[in-house]
mmCIF file of C-alpha atoms and ligand atoms in Angstrom:
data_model
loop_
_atom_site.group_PDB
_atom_site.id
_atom_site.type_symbol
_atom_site.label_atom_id
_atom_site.label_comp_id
_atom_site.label_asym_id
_atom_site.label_seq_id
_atom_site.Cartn_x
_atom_site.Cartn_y
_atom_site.Cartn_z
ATOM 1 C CA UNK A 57 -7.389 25.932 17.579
ATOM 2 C CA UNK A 58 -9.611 25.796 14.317
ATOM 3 C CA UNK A 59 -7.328 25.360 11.011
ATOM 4 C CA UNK A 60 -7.538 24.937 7.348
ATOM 5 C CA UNK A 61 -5.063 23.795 5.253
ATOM 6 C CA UNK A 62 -5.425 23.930 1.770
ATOM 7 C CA UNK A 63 -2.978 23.515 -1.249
ATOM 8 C CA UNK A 64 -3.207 21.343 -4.272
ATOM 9 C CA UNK A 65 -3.624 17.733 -4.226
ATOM 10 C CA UNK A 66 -0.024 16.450 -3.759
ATOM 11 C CA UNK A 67 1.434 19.351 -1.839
ATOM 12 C CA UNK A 68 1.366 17.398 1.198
ATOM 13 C CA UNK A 69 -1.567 19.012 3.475
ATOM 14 C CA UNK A 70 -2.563 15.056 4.170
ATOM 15 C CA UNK A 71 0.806 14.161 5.612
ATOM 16 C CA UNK A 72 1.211 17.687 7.296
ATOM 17 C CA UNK A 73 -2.023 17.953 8.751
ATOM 18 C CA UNK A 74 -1.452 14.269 10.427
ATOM 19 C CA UNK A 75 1.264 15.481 12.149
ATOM 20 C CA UNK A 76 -0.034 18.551 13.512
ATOM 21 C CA UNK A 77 -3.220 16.614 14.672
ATOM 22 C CA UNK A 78 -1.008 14.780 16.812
ATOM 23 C CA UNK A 79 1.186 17.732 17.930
ATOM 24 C CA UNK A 80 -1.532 19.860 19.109
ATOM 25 C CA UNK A 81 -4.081 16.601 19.842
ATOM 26 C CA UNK A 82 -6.916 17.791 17.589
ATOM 27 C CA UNK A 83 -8.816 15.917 14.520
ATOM 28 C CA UNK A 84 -7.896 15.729 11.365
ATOM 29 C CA UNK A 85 -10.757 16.166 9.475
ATOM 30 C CA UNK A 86 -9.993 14.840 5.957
ATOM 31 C CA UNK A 87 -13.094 15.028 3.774
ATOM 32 C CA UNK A 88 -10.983 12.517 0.976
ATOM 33 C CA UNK A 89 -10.186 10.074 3.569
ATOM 34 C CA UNK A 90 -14.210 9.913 4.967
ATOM 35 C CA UNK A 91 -15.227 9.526 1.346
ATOM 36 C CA UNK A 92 -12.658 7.178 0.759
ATOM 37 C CA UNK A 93 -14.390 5.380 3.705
ATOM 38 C CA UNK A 94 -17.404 5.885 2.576
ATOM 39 C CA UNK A 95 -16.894 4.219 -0.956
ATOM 40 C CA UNK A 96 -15.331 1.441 0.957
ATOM 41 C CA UNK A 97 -17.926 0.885 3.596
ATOM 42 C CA UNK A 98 -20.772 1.195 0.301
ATOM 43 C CA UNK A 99 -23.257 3.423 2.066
ATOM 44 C CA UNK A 100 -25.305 5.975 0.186
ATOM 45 C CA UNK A 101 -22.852 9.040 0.411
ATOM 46 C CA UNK A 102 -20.101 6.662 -0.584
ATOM 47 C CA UNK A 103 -22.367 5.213 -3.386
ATOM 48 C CA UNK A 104 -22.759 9.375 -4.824
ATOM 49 C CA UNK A 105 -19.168 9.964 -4.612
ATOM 50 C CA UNK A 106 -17.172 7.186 -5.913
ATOM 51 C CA UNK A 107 -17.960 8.468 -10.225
ATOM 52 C CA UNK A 108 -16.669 11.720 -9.645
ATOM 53 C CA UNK A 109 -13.356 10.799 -7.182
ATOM 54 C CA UNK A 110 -12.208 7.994 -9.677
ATOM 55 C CA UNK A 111 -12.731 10.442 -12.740
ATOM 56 C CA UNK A 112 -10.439 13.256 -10.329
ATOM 57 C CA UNK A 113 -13.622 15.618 -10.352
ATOM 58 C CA UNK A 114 -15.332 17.341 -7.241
ATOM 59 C CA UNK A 115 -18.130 15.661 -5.003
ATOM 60 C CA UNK A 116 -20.825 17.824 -4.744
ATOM 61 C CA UNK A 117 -21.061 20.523 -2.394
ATOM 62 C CA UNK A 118 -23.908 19.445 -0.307
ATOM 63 C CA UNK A 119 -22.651 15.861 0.091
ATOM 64 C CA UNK A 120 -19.348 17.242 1.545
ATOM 65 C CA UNK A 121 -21.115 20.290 3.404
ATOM 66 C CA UNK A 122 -23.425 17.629 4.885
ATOM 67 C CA UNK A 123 -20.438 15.370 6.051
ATOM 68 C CA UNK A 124 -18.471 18.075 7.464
ATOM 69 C CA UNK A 125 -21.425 19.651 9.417
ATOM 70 C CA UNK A 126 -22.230 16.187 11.318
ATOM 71 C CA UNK A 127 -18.297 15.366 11.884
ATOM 72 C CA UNK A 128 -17.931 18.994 13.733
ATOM 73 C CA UNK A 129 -20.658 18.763 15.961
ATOM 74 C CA UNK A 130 -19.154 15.766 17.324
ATOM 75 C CA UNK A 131 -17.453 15.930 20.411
ATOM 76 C CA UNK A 132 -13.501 15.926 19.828
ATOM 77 C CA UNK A 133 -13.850 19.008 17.830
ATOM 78 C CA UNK A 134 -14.759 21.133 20.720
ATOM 79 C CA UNK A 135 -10.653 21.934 21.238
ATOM 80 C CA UNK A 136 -10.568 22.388 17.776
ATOM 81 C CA UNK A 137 -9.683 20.312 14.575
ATOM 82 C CA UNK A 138 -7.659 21.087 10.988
ATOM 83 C CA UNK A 139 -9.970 20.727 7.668
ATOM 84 C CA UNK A 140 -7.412 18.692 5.399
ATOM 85 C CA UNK A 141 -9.174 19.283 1.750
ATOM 86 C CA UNK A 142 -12.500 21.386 2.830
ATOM 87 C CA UNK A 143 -13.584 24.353 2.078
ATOM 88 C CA UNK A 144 -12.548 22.960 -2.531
ATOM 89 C CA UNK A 145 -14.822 25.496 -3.596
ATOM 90 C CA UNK A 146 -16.167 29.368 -2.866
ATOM 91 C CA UNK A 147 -19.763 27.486 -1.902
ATOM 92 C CA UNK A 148 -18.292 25.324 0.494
ATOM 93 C CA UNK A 149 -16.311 28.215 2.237
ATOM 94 C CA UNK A 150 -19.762 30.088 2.502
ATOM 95 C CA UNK A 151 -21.343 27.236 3.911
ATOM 96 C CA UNK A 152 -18.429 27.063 6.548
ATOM 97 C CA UNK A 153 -18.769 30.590 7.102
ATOM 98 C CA UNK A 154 -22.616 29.660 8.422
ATOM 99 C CA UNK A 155 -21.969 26.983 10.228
ATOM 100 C CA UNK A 156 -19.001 28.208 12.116
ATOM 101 C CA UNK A 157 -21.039 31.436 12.582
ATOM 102 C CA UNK A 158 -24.210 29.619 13.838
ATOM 103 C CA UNK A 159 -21.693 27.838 16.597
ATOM 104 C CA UNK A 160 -19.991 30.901 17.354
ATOM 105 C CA UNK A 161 -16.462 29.502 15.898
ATOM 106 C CA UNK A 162 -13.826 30.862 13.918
ATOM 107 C CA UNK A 163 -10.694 30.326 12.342
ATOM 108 C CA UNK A 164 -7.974 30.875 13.601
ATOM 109 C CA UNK A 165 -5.279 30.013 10.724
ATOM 110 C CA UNK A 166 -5.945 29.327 6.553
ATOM 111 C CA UNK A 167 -2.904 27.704 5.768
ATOM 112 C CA UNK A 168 -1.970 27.361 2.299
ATOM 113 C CA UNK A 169 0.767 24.892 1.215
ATOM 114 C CA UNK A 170 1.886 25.790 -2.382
ATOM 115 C CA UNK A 171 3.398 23.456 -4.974
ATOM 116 C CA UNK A 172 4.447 23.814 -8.747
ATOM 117 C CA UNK A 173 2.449 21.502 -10.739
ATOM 118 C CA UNK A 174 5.237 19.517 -12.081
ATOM 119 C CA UNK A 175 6.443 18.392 -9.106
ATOM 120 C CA UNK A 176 3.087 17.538 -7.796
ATOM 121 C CA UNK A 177 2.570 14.862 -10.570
ATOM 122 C CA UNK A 178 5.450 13.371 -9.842
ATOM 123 C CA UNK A 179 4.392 13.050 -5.808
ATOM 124 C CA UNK A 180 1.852 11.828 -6.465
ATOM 125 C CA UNK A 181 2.586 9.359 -8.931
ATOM 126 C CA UNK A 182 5.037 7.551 -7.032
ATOM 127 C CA UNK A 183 3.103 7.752 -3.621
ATOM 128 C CA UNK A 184 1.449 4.925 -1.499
ATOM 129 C CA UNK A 185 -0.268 4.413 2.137
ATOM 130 C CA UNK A 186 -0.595 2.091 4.398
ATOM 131 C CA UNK A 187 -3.715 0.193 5.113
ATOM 132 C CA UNK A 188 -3.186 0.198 8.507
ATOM 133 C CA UNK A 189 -1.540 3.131 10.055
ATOM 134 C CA UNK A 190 -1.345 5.625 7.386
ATOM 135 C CA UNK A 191 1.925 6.347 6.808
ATOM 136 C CA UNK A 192 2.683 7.349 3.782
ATOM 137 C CA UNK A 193 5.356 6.361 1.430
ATOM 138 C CA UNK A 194 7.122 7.096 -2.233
ATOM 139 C CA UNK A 195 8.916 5.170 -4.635
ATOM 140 C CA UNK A 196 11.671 7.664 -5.051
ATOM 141 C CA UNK A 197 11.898 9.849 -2.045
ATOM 142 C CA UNK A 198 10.896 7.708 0.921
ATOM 143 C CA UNK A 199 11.566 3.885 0.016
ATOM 144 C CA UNK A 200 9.771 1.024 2.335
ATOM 145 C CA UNK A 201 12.624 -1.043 3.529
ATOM 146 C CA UNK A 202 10.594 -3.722 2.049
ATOM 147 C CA UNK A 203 8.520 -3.274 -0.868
ATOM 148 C CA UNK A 204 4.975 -3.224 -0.377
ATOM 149 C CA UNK A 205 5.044 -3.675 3.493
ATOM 150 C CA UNK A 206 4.733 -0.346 6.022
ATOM 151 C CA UNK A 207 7.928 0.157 8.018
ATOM 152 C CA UNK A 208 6.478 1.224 11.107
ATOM 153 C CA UNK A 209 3.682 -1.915 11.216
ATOM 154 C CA UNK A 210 4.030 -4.353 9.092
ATOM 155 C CA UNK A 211 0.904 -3.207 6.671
ATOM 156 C CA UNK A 212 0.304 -3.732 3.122
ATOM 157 C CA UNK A 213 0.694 -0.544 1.410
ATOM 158 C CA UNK A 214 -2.095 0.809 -0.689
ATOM 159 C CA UNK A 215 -2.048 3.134 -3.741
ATOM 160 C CA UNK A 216 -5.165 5.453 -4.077
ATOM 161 C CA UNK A 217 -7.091 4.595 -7.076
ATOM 162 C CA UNK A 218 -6.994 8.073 -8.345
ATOM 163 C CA UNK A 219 -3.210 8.618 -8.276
ATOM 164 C CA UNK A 220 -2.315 7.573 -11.870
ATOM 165 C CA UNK A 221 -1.206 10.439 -14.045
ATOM 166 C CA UNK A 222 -4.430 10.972 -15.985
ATOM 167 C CA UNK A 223 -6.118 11.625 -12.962
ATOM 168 C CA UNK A 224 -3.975 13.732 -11.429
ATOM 169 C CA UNK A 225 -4.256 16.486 -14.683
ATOM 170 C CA UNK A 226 -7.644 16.440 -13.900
ATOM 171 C CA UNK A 227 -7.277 16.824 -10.402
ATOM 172 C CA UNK A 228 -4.758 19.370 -10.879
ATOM 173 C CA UNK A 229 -7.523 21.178 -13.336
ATOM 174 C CA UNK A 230 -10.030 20.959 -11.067
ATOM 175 C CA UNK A 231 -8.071 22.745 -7.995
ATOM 176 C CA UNK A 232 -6.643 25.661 -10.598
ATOM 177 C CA UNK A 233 -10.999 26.385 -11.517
ATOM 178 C CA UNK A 234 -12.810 25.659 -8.858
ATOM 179 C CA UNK A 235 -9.740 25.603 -5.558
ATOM 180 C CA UNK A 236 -7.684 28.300 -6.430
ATOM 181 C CA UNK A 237 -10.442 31.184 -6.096
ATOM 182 C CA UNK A 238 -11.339 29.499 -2.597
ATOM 183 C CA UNK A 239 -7.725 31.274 -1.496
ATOM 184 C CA UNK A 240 -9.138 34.800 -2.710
ATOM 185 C CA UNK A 241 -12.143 33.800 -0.647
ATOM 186 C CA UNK A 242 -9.675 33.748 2.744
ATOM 187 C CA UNK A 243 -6.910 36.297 1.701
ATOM 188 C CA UNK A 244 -8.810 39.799 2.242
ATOM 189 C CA UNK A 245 -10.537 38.078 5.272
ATOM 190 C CA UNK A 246 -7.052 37.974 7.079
ATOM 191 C CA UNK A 247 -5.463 35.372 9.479
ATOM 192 C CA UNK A 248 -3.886 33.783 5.790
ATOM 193 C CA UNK A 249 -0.523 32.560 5.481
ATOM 194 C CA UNK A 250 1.490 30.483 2.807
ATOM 195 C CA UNK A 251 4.070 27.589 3.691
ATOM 196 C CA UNK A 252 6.284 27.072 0.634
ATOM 197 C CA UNK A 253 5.325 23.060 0.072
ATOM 198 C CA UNK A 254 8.578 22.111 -2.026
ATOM 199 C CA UNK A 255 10.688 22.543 1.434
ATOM 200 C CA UNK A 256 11.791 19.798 2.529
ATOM 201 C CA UNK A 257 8.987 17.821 5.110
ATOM 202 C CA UNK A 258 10.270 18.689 8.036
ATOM 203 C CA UNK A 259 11.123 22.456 6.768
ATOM 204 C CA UNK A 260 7.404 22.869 5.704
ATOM 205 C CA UNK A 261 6.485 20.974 9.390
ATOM 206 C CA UNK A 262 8.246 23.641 11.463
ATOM 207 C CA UNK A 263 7.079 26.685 9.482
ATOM 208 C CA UNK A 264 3.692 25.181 10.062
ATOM 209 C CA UNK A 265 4.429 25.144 13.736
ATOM 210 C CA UNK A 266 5.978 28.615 13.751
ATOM 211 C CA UNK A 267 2.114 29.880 12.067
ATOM 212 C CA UNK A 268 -0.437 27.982 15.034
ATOM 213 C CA UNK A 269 1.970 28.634 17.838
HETATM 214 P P1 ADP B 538 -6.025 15.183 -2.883
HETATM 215 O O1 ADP B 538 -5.958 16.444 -2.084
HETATM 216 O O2 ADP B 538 -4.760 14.397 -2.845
HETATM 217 O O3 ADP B 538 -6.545 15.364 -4.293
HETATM 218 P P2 ADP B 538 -8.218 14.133 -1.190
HETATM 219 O O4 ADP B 538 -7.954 12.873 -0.474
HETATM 220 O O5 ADP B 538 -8.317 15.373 -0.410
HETATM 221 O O6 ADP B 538 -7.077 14.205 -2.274
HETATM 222 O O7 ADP B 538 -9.552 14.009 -2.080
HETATM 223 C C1 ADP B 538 -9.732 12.956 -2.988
HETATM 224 C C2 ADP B 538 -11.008 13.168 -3.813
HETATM 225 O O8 ADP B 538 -12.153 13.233 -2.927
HETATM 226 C C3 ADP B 538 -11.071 14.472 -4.606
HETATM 227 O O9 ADP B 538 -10.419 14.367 -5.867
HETATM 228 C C4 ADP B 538 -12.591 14.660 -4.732
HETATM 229 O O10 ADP B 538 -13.154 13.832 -5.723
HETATM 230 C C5 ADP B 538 -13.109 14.191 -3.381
HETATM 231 N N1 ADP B 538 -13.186 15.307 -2.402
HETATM 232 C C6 ADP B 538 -12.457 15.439 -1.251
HETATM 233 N N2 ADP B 538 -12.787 16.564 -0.590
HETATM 234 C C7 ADP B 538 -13.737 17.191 -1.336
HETATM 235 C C8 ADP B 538 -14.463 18.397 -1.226
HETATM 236 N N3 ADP B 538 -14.284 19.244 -0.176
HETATM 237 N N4 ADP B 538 -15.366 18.716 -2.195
HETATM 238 C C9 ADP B 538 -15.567 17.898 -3.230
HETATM 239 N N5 ADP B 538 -14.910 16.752 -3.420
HETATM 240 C C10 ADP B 538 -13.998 16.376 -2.495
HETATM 241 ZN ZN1 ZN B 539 1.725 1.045 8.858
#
């Protein structure tokens, strides 16, 4: 099972995509969480990256291209994986097109979780994650029981350092120029669906679930 999931930053393809990695026991292949890593962990790619993800723009294509080439030729994507925040722009779909094409792959779902704007600010405002397990959490909707520490281990929660409103308009900007037309890319190609992302979680989970199967 090969999947995409796309939607604007905030809509909650992260969270979603976690879960269905873990329903259907395939990667989740998040291209913001490996550059996250990669700023982190200071090597070259990370060292390219970190202007434009602190500012809210887009890496450039063949830094993420490259990253997402290596990561599916590794071996736990053979029984598929979900691309959490890949293909961002029309040149990264084609370049997905080639390489699935040149590994005789396809896709078998584009999944697009939709959002209004307004609400997505507000997400994303309040959210934060935990160091250690990744759960995610939010100052209004889902409370830790104690502030600052993960509920499920014990972690210190983390807030991305591009989740502060400025940013987000940006980031928001950037998906309505360079994102949005990525969708057009997959609609006439078929095997495209929309999950209406202001469900509640679990309401957007099972339609999810309903789409793969
Ligand atoms: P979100 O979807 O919440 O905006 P991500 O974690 O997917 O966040 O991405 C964070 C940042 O990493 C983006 O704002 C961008 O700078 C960079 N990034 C992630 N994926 C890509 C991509 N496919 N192409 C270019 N830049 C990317
Ligand atoms: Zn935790």
């Amino acid at each position: 099972m090969n999947l995409i999931f796309m939607g604007p930053p905030g809509a909650g393809k992260g969270t979603q995509a976690r879960k269905i990695a873990e329903k259907y026991a395939i990667p989740q292949l998040s291209t913001g969480d490996m550059l996250r890593a990669a700023v982190k962990a200071g090597t070259d790619v990370g060292k390219r990256a970190k202007a434009a993800m602190e500012s809210g723009g887009l890496v450039t294509d063949d830094i993420v291209v490259g990253i997402i080439a290596d990561r599916i030729a590794e071996g736990d994507c053979k029984k598929g994986f979900i691309l959490d925040g890949f293909p961002r722009t029309v040149a990264q779909a084609t370049a997905l097109d080639s390489m699935l094409k040149e590994r005789s792959l396809k896709i078998d779902h584009v999944i697009d979780i939709t959002c209004d704007h307004e609400a997505l600010v507000a997400r994303i405002t309040g959210r934060s994650t935990c160091a250690d397990c990744g759960e995610g959490y939010h100052n209004v909707h889902k409370k830790p029981a104690k502030a600052g520490v993960c509920d499920k281990c014990g972690g210190k929660l983390t807030t991305r350092a591009d989740d502060n409103e400025e940013t987000v308009r940006n980031r928001l900007s950037v998906y309505d120029q360079q994102t949005a037309p990525v969708i057009e890319h997959y609609r006439h190609k078929g095997a495209f669906k929309t999950v209406d992302g202001m469900e509640p979680m679990d309401t957007v989970l099972k339609n999810l679930c309903a789409i793969i199967g």
